Coordinates of C-alpha atoms in Angstrom, one line a residue:
M1 CA 66.7 129.0 96.7
T2 CA 69.1 127.4 99.2
F3 CA 71.6 124.4 98.4
S4 CA 71.9 121.5 100.6
P5 CA 74.2 118.9 99.8
S6 CA 72.0 115.7 99.9
T7 CA 72.5 111.5 99.1
F8 CA 71.8 109.7 96.3
T9 CA 71.9 106.3 94.9
P10 CA 73.7 105.5 91.4
P11 CA 72.1 104.0 88.7
T12 CA 72.3 100.5 88.4
D13 CA 74.3 98.8 85.1
Q14 CA 71.0 97.5 84.1
Q15 CA 68.7 101.0 84.4
L16 CA 72.1 102.5 82.4
R17 CA 71.3 100.2 79.9
A18 CA 68.4 101.7 79.7
F19 CA 69.3 105.3 79.9
V20 CA 71.5 104.6 76.3
D21 CA 67.9 104.3 74.8
C22 CA 66.3 108.1 76.4
A23 CA 70.1 109.9 76.1
E24 CA 69.3 111.5 72.9
E25 CA 66.1 112.7 73.9
F26 CA 67.7 114.1 77.1
A27 CA 70.5 115.9 75.8
T28 CA 67.9 117.2 73.2
A29 CA 66.1 118.8 76.1
L30 CA 69.0 120.0 77.7
R31 CA 70.5 121.9 74.7
R32 CA 67.0 123.9 74.7
L33 CA 67.3 124.6 78.2
E34 CA 70.3 126.0 77.0
F35 CA 72.8 123.8 79.8
S36 CA 76.2 124.6 77.7
S37 CA 79.8 125.3 78.8
E38 CA 78.6 128.6 77.9
S39 CA 75.8 128.6 80.1
L40 CA 78.3 127.7 82.9
R41 CA 81.2 130.2 81.9
R42 CA 78.6 133.0 81.8
V43 CA 76.9 132.3 85.6
L44 CA 80.1 131.3 86.8
G45 CA 82.8 132.9 85.1
A46 CA 86.5 132.4 85.9
E47 CA 86.2 132.8 89.7
G48 CA 83.0 130.1 90.0
L49 CA 84.8 127.7 87.1
A50 CA 87.8 127.8 89.7
A51 CA 85.7 126.9 92.4
L52 CA 84.0 124.1 90.7
D53 CA 86.9 122.7 89.5
R54 CA 88.6 122.6 93.2
G55 CA 85.2 120.7 93.9
E56 CA 83.9 123.8 96.9
P57 CA 80.1 123.8 96.2
G58 CA 79.7 126.6 98.6
V59 CA 81.0 128.9 95.9
V60 CA 79.4 127.6 92.9
D61 CA 75.9 127.8 94.9
V62 CA 76.4 131.4 95.7
L63 CA 77.0 132.4 92.0
L64 CA 74.2 130.2 90.8
T65 CA 71.8 132.1 92.8
E66 CA 73.0 135.6 91.8
T67 CA 73.1 135.3 87.9
D68 CA 71.8 137.8 85.3
G69 CA 71.3 137.4 81.7
V70 CA 70.4 133.9 82.0
S71 CA 66.8 132.0 81.9
A72 CA 65.8 131.0 85.5
D73 CA 65.6 127.2 83.2
T74 CA 68.6 127.2 82.6
V75 CA 69.7 127.9 86.4
T76 CA 67.6 125.5 87.7
A77 CA 69.1 122.9 85.7
L78 CA 72.4 123.9 86.2
R79 CA 71.6 123.5 89.7
L80 CA 70.1 120.1 89.5
L81 CA 73.2 119.1 87.1
I82 CA 75.8 120.7 88.3
L83 CA 75.2 121.0 92.2
G84 CA 72.8 118.3 93.0
D85 CA 70.0 120.6 94.0
F86 CA 66.3 118.9 94.2
A87 CA 63.8 120.5 91.4
D88 CA 60.5 120.0 89.0
A89 CA 62.3 117.8 86.4
E90 CA 58.6 117.7 84.8
Q91 CA 59.0 121.5 84.0
L92 CA 62.3 121.0 82.8
F93 CA 61.8 118.4 80.7
G94 CA 58.4 117.4 80.0
A95 CA 56.4 114.5 81.6
E96 CA 57.7 111.5 79.4
L97 CA 60.9 111.9 79.5
T98 CA 60.8 112.5 83.0
V99 CA 59.2 109.3 83.4
K100 CA 62.0 107.9 81.7
L101 CA 64.6 109.5 83.4
L102 CA 63.2 108.3 86.7
D103 CA 62.5 104.6 85.7
S104 CA 66.7 104.7 84.4
G105 CA 67.5 105.9 87.4
I106 CA 69.1 108.7 85.9
L107 CA 66.7 110.9 88.3
A108 CA 65.3 110.0 91.7
G109 CA 62.5 111.2 93.8
T110 CA 59.4 112.3 92.0
A111 CA 58.6 114.2 88.9
S112 CA 58.2 117.6 90.9
N113 CA 61.0 117.4 93.5
A114 CA 63.8 115.5 91.4
Q115 CA 67.1 114.6 92.2
V116 CA 70.3 113.7 89.8
C117 CA 71.8 110.3 90.2
I118 CA 75.1 110.8 87.1
D119 CA 77.5 113.7 86.6
V120 CA 75.9 115.6 83.8
R121 CA 78.6 118.0 82.6
P122 CA 78.7 120.4 79.4
V123 CA 82.1 120.2 78.1
E124 CA 83.7 121.9 75.0
I125 CA 86.0 119.9 72.9
A126 CA 87.4 121.0 69.9
G127 CA 84.7 124.0 69.6
V128 CA 82.1 122.1 69.7
D129 CA 79.8 122.2 73.0
R130 CA 79.4 118.3 74.1
I131 CA 77.5 116.5 76.7
I132 CA 79.4 114.1 79.0
F133 CA 77.3 111.3 81.3
S134 CA 79.6 109.7 84.2
D135 CA 79.3 108.8 87.6
R136 CA 79.2 111.7 89.8
D137 CA 82.5 112.1 91.9
A138 CA 82.8 113.9 95.4
S139 CA 83.2 117.1 94.1
M140 CA 80.0 118.5 94.7
N141 CA 78.3 116.0 96.9
D142 CA 79.7 114.5 100.1
H143 CA 80.3 111.1 99.1
V144 CA 83.0 108.2 98.8
P145 CA 82.6 106.7 95.3
G146 CA 82.5 102.5 94.8
P147 CA 84.9 100.5 93.2
D148 CA 82.9 100.7 90.0
H149 CA 83.0 104.1 89.7
V150 CA 83.1 105.4 86.4
L151 CA 84.9 108.6 85.9
G152 CA 84.0 111.9 84.0
V153 CA 86.0 114.9 83.4
G154 CA 88.6 114.9 85.2
R155 CA 92.3 116.4 85.2
A156 CA 93.7 113.3 83.4
S157 CA 91.2 113.5 80.7
R158 CA 91.8 117.3 80.1
S159 CA 95.0 116.7 79.8
L160 CA 94.7 113.5 77.8
L161 CA 92.7 115.9 75.6
D162 CA 95.3 118.4 76.0
I163 CA 98.0 116.7 74.2
S164 CA 96.1 114.2 71.6
S165 CA 96.4 115.4 68.3
T166 CA 92.2 115.6 66.6
S167 CA 93.3 115.7 63.1
A168 CA 90.9 113.5 60.2
V169 CA 91.9 110.1 60.2
E170 CA 90.4 106.9 59.1
S171 CA 90.7 105.2 62.4
V172 CA 90.8 105.5 65.9
L173 CA 90.9 103.5 69.1
D174 CA 90.3 105.1 72.9
L175 CA 91.7 102.5 74.7
G176 CA 90.4 102.8 78.3
A177 CA 87.9 104.8 77.4
G178 CA 85.8 105.8 80.6
C179 CA 83.0 107.2 79.7
G180 CA 83.8 108.4 76.3
I181 CA 85.1 111.9 76.6
Q182 CA 88.4 110.7 74.8
S183 CA 86.4 109.4 71.6
L184 CA 84.0 113.4 71.4
A185 CA 87.3 115.1 70.7
Q186 CA 87.8 113.0 67.3
P187 CA 84.9 114.1 65.1
D188 CA 86.4 113.7 61.9
A189 CA 87.0 110.2 62.2
K190 CA 85.6 108.3 60.5
S191 CA 85.4 105.1 62.9
I192 CA 86.3 105.1 66.3
V193 CA 86.5 101.8 68.6
A194 CA 85.7 102.6 72.8
T195 CA 86.9 99.6 74.6
D196 CA 87.0 99.1 78.5
I197 CA 86.9 96.6 81.0
H198 CA 84.6 97.7 82.8
P199 CA 80.7 97.4 81.4
R200 CA 79.3 100.2 83.1
A201 CA 82.1 102.3 81.8
L202 CA 80.7 101.1 78.1
F203 CA 77.0 102.4 79.3
F204 CA 77.8 105.4 80.0
A205 CA 80.2 105.8 76.9
R206 CA 77.8 104.9 74.7
A207 CA 74.9 107.6 76.2
T208 CA 77.6 110.3 75.5
F209 CA 78.0 108.9 71.9
V210 CA 73.9 108.8 71.3
A211 CA 74.1 112.3 72.9
N212 CA 76.3 114.0 71.2
G213 CA 75.6 112.3 67.7
F214 CA 79.1 109.9 67.1
D215 CA 77.5 107.5 65.4
Q216 CA 80.7 106.3 64.1
A217 CA 81.7 105.1 67.6
Q218 CA 81.2 101.5 69.1
A219 CA 81.8 100.6 72.1
L220 CA 83.4 97.3 73.0
E221 CA 83.9 95.4 75.9
G222 CA 87.5 93.7 77.1
S223 CA 91.2 93.7 78.7
W224 CA 93.5 96.3 77.2
F225 CA 93.8 95.2 73.2
E226 CA 92.0 91.9 73.8
P227 CA 89.0 93.7 71.7
V228 CA 90.7 94.6 68.4
A229 CA 93.0 92.0 68.2
G230 CA 94.5 92.1 65.1
Q231 CA 93.3 95.5 64.3
K232 CA 95.7 98.4 63.3
F233 CA 94.6 102.3 64.1
D234 CA 95.8 105.2 62.6
R235 CA 95.3 107.2 65.7
I236 CA 95.2 105.7 68.9
V237 CA 94.3 107.6 72.9
A238 CA 94.4 106.2 76.1
N239 CA 94.4 107.1 79.9
P240 CA 95.0 103.6 81.1
P241 CA 94.5 102.7 84.9
F242 CA 98.1 104.0 85.3
V243 CA 98.2 104.0 89.3
V244 CA 100.9 103.0 90.9
G245 CA 101.3 100.4 93.4
L246 CA 100.4 97.1 94.8
P247 CA 98.7 94.6 91.9
S248 CA 95.0 94.9 93.0
V249 CA 92.0 96.7 92.1
E250 CA 90.6 99.2 94.4
H251 CA 89.1 101.3 91.5
V252 CA 88.4 100.0 88.3
Y253 CA 89.3 103.7 86.8
R254 CA 92.1 104.0 88.3
D255 CA 94.0 100.3 89.5
S256 CA 94.9 98.3 86.7
G257 CA 95.6 95.0 89.2
L258 CA 99.2 95.0 87.6
N259 CA 102.4 96.1 90.4
L260 CA 103.9 99.0 90.4
D261 CA 103.7 100.5 86.3
G262 CA 102.6 97.4 85.1
A263 CA 100.0 99.4 83.1
T264 CA 101.7 101.7 81.3
E265 CA 104.1 99.0 80.3
L266 CA 101.7 96.8 79.2
M267 CA 100.3 100.2 76.8
I268 CA 104.0 100.4 75.9
R269 CA 104.5 97.4 74.5
G270 CA 101.1 96.9 72.8
L271 CA 101.3 100.0 70.9
A272 CA 103.4 98.7 67.5
D273 CA 101.3 96.1 66.6
H274 CA 97.9 98.4 66.9
L275 CA 99.2 101.3 64.6
T276 CA 99.1 101.4 60.8
D277 CA 102.5 102.8 59.4
G278 CA 102.7 106.5 60.3
G279 CA 100.0 106.1 63.3
T280 CA 100.3 107.9 66.4
A281 CA 99.7 106.8 69.8
H282 CA 98.7 109.8 72.8
L283 CA 99.0 108.7 76.2
L284 CA 99.3 109.4 80.2
G285 CA 101.2 107.2 82.3
A286 CA 103.2 106.9 85.3
W287 CA 106.5 104.7 85.8
A288 CA 108.5 103.8 89.0
H289 CA 111.8 105.4 90.0
I290 CA 113.8 102.7 90.8
E291 CA 117.0 102.8 93.0
G292 CA 120.0 102.5 90.8
E293 CA 118.1 102.0 87.4
S294 CA 117.2 105.6 85.4
W295 CA 113.6 106.2 84.8
Q296 CA 114.8 106.6 81.1
Q297 CA 116.4 103.2 81.3
R298 CA 113.2 101.4 82.5
I299 CA 110.8 102.9 79.6
A300 CA 113.2 101.7 77.3
S301 CA 113.5 98.4 77.8
W302 CA 109.8 98.2 77.6
L303 CA 110.2 99.1 73.8
P304 CA 110.4 97.1 70.7
A305 CA 113.3 96.8 68.8
E306 CA 112.1 98.5 65.4
G307 CA 109.5 100.5 64.5
L308 CA 109.1 103.1 66.8
E309 CA 109.5 106.7 67.6
V310 CA 108.9 107.4 71.3
W311 CA 108.9 110.7 72.8
V312 CA 108.4 110.5 76.6
T313 CA 107.6 113.4 78.6
Q314 CA 107.7 114.0 82.7
R315 CA 105.8 116.4 84.0
D316 CA 106.0 115.0 87.5
L317 CA 107.6 113.7 90.1
A318 CA 106.4 112.5 93.4
T319 CA 108.0 110.9 96.8
P320 CA 106.3 107.9 97.3
A321 CA 104.5 109.2 100.6
E322 CA 103.2 112.6 98.5
Y323 CA 102.5 109.9 95.8
I324 CA 100.2 107.7 98.5
G325 CA 98.6 110.7 100.3
T326 CA 97.3 112.0 96.6
W327 CA 95.8 108.8 95.4
L328 CA 94.4 108.1 99.0
R329 CA 92.5 111.3 99.0
D330 CA 91.4 110.5 95.0
E331 CA 89.6 107.5 96.5
S332 CA 88.0 110.1 99.8
I333 CA 90.1 108.3 101.8
D334 CA 91.6 110.2 104.6
P335 CA 95.4 109.1 105.1
R336 CA 94.5 110.0 108.9
S337 CA 91.6 107.3 109.5
P338 CA 92.6 103.8 110.3
E339 CA 92.0 102.9 106.9
G340 CA 94.2 105.4 105.8
C341 CA 97.2 104.8 107.8
E342 CA 96.8 101.1 107.1
R343 CA 96.5 101.4 103.3
S344 CA 99.6 103.5 103.6
R345 CA 101.5 101.3 105.7
A346 CA 100.7 98.6 103.1
W347 CA 101.3 100.6 100.1
L348 CA 105.0 102.2 101.5
E349 CA 106.3 98.9 102.4
H350 CA 105.5 97.7 98.7
F351 CA 107.9 100.5 97.4
R352 CA 110.1 99.8 99.6
N353 CA 110.6 96.0 99.0
S354 CA 110.4 97.0 95.3
G355 CA 113.3 99.7 95.6
V356 CA 111.0 102.2 94.5
T357 CA 112.3 106.2 94.8
G358 CA 109.8 108.4 93.2
I359 CA 107.0 108.1 90.5
G360 CA 106.6 110.0 87.5
F361 CA 104.1 110.9 85.8
G362 CA 103.7 112.5 81.9
Y363 CA 102.9 112.3 78.6
I364 CA 103.6 109.5 76.2
T365 CA 103.4 110.4 72.7
V366 CA 104.5 107.3 69.8
Q367 CA 104.6 107.4 66.1
R368 CA 104.9 103.7 63.8
I369 CA 107.9 103.9 62.1
N370 CA 109.8 102.2 59.3
G371 CA 113.7 101.6 61.0
P372 CA 115.2 101.3 64.5
T373 CA 112.9 102.2 67.5
S374 CA 114.1 106.0 68.5
A375 CA 113.0 107.1 72.0
V376 CA 113.3 110.5 73.8
C377 CA 112.6 110.5 77.8
E378 CA 113.1 113.6 79.2
E379 CA 111.8 116.1 81.8
M380 CA 109.3 118.8 81.2
P381 CA 107.9 120.1 84.3
Q382 CA 107.9 123.7 82.8
P383 CA 104.5 125.4 82.4
L384 CA 103.0 124.7 79.1
A385 CA 102.5 128.0 76.6
A386 CA 99.9 126.5 74.4
P387 CA 98.4 122.8 74.6
F388 CA 100.4 120.0 73.5
A389 CA 99.0 118.1 70.8
A390 CA 100.4 121.0 68.1
E391 CA 103.5 120.4 70.1
A392 CA 103.7 116.7 69.6
E393 CA 102.9 116.5 65.8
E394 CA 105.8 118.7 65.4
Y395 CA 108.1 116.8 67.4
L396 CA 107.3 113.9 65.2
G397 CA 107.8 116.1 62.1
R398 CA 111.4 117.3 63.4
A399 CA 112.4 113.8 64.9
E400 CA 111.2 112.1 61.3
W401 CA 113.6 114.7 59.4
L402 CA 116.3 114.2 61.9
R403 CA 115.9 110.2 61.6
T404 CA 116.9 110.8 57.3
Q405 CA 120.0 113.2 58.2
T406 CA 123.7 112.5 58.4
A407 CA 126.6 115.0 59.7
D408 CA 126.9 116.0 55.9
T409 CA 123.4 116.2 55.4
I410 CA 122.9 118.5 58.3
L411 CA 126.1 120.5 57.3
E412 CA 124.3 121.0 53.8
A413 CA 120.6 122.0 55.1
S414 CA 119.9 125.5 55.5
F415 CA 118.1 126.2 59.2
T416 CA 115.7 129.2 60.4
V417 CA 115.6 130.6 64.1
R418 CA 111.9 129.7 65.6
P419 CA 110.0 133.0 65.9
G420 CA 109.9 134.1 69.7
V421 CA 113.1 132.4 70.3
A422 CA 115.2 134.4 72.6
I423 CA 119.0 134.7 74.1
E424 CA 119.6 135.0 77.5
R425 CA 122.8 136.3 78.6
V426 CA 123.0 135.3 82.3
S427 CA 125.4 137.6 84.9
L428 CA 126.3 136.9 88.5
A429 CA 127.6 138.9 91.5
D430 CA 131.5 138.9 91.1
V431 CA 132.2 137.8 94.6
E432 CA 136.0 137.0 94.7
S433 CA 136.3 141.1 93.5
G434 CA 133.5 141.9 95.6
Q435 CA 132.4 144.2 93.1
G436 CA 130.4 144.1 89.6
F437 CA 129.1 141.0 87.9
T438 CA 130.8 138.3 86.1
E439 CA 129.1 136.2 83.0
F440 CA 127.8 132.8 84.0
D441 CA 125.3 131.5 81.3
T442 CA 124.1 132.2 78.0
R443 CA 120.9 130.8 76.9
I444 CA 118.5 130.1 74.0
S445 CA 115.3 129.7 74.8
R446 CA 111.5 129.2 73.0
T447 CA 108.8 132.0 74.9
D448 CA 106.2 129.4 73.2
G449 CA 105.0 125.9 73.4
P450 CA 107.1 124.0 75.9
A451 CA 109.9 126.8 76.7
W452 CA 112.7 125.0 76.6
T453 CA 116.0 126.4 77.1
H454 CA 119.5 125.1 76.2
S455 CA 122.8 126.9 77.6
I456 CA 125.4 127.4 74.6
D457 CA 128.4 129.4 74.6
E458 CA 129.3 132.6 72.9
S459 CA 130.5 131.1 69.8
V460 CA 127.2 128.9 69.1
A461 CA 125.5 132.3 69.5
T462 CA 127.0 134.4 67.1
I463 CA 126.8 131.1 64.3
L464 CA 122.7 131.2 65.2
G465 CA 122.4 134.6 64.7
A466 CA 124.3 134.3 61.4
L467 CA 121.1 131.7 59.9
H468 CA 119.5 132.1 57.2
P469 CA 117.1 130.1 55.6
E470 CA 119.0 130.6 52.0
A471 CA 122.1 129.7 52.9
A472 CA 123.7 125.8 54.2
L473 CA 124.9 126.0 57.5
G474 CA 128.0 124.8 56.6
S475 CA 128.5 128.2 54.5
V476 CA 127.5 130.0 57.0
I477 CA 130.5 128.7 59.2
D478 CA 132.9 129.3 56.3
I479 CA 131.8 132.6 55.3
M480 CA 132.2 134.0 59.0
A481 CA 135.7 132.4 59.2
M482 CA 136.4 134.3 56.0
F483 CA 135.5 137.3 58.0
G484 CA 137.7 136.3 60.9
A485 CA 134.6 134.9 63.0
F486 CA 136.8 132.0 63.9
D487 CA 140.2 130.7 62.3
E488 CA 140.2 128.7 58.8
S489 CA 141.8 125.9 60.7
D490 CA 139.6 125.4 63.4
V491 CA 136.6 125.6 60.8
P492 CA 136.7 121.4 60.6
A493 CA 136.4 120.7 64.8
I494 CA 133.9 123.7 64.4
K495 CA 131.2 121.9 62.4
D496 CA 132.0 118.7 63.9
A497 CA 131.1 120.3 67.3
L498 CA 128.0 122.1 65.6
V499 CA 126.0 119.1 64.6
P500 CA 125.0 117.3 67.7
I501 CA 123.9 120.5 69.0
V502 CA 121.9 121.6 66.1
V503 CA 120.5 118.1 66.7
D504 CA 119.2 118.7 70.0
L505 CA 117.5 122.5 68.7
V506 CA 115.9 121.4 66.1
R507 CA 114.6 118.4 68.1
H508 CA 113.0 121.0 70.5
G509 CA 112.4 123.6 67.6
L510 CA 114.8 126.1 68.5
I511 CA 115.6 126.1 65.0
L512 CA 113.8 124.9 62.3
P513 CA 115.0 123.1 59.1
T514 CA 113.8 125.3 56.0
E515 CA 113.1 122.2 54.2
L516 CA 110.6 121.6 57.1
L517 CA 108.9 125.3 56.7
E518 CA 108.8 124.6 52.9
D519 CA 106.8 121.0 53.3
K520 CA 104.2 123.0 56.4
Q521 CA 103.6 125.8 53.6

């Protein structure tokens, strides 16, 4: 069996409407064939999955040819649906279903020699194997996705899955739902509303919902928050078309038609009106770095004065040139081509005229609160040691605790150093003497989650080492002074200086209030 990349014609919107009616039957047939993420892992292994993610069909082809322990029909189904090979569809799916798939444009060719025309991908989400339908991208077949392309399982969608809470809630809004993948991460929600401005995306979303038994999910057409005007939700997840650029739409899935970072701004501005009290929002976003203005100030200007706890973490920062090249390649445009050069010039000129010096990308976590808006915007370029969703949930709990505190109550509270936190003492070569080392820095670091690191002095390290879950922070300092660690006359100043340090350490989870740990238990 030799892989031969081939052309295909995506189904029309009318055909996709018909596909929704047989999507459940198709998914049942796929599960009978053991078309699953587990089969894909077993066949491809880590090497093959990485090649699949990089868009290298030659490697995937070899690994899908040399398989053991997987049935021939499963391999044929994987080659048909992952690589885009031709196969005997009637043998795989039966005569009746094959006719439906051919009529709905999901398959092309003949019953005995058919090719798939959409992307069908098995994905494990929240511990359950799911089947996702979307338009085929250019990863396994050399083609240029059209302007109406509906994105499937991409890196951005996986990132949003990683950062979003999945605990049971009454209601979820999946805004800009695309193929519906984010909704599948909310199986315990009693109701899910998936919205998108793109009718084609909603056909795929409905098919995905039917295939996975998500009767609680409905798909509504409309722009941004318009389909849910006046409604509030316990959770909002969103992967909006956040590409920072000119106010035009080249591809519906990534271009909003708004200038620069207007899509992220619009999303953030609309959250307060659509979250229930205590409700949370989890979204991806991008923002322009403008000359003469910090990116933190820019995002803060989009926030209401009341009602939100906001945590924005910038994961990446690109120069305008890097950013333009990345997104041109995303739409299969060679930056070296005449079209690529012209698009690059127009894009870069727009950035320069707007004072854009860089483009940031990251995660936005929001909670609806009673009281003044509180926002933290910070850089988080370091690798994550664990899924971000758990950290985001804990962060909101720590932020809520901090909102209720004063300097006095912080000194009256007791704290525990987080398990896995490390103290590092860094020394550098002593250049002046030419011999030995000189102390340079003392750092406290988390070895889990975001791996935050804070520089501290030795006196703070000593106090942190003396923390006890049953002793108030102020008492710890008093006792240390009694035993000569500090001059007793310095205690008031030490306490005053320590409070903001403790606030920062709590915010990043390096030390934890005993009260929060007790509530968690």
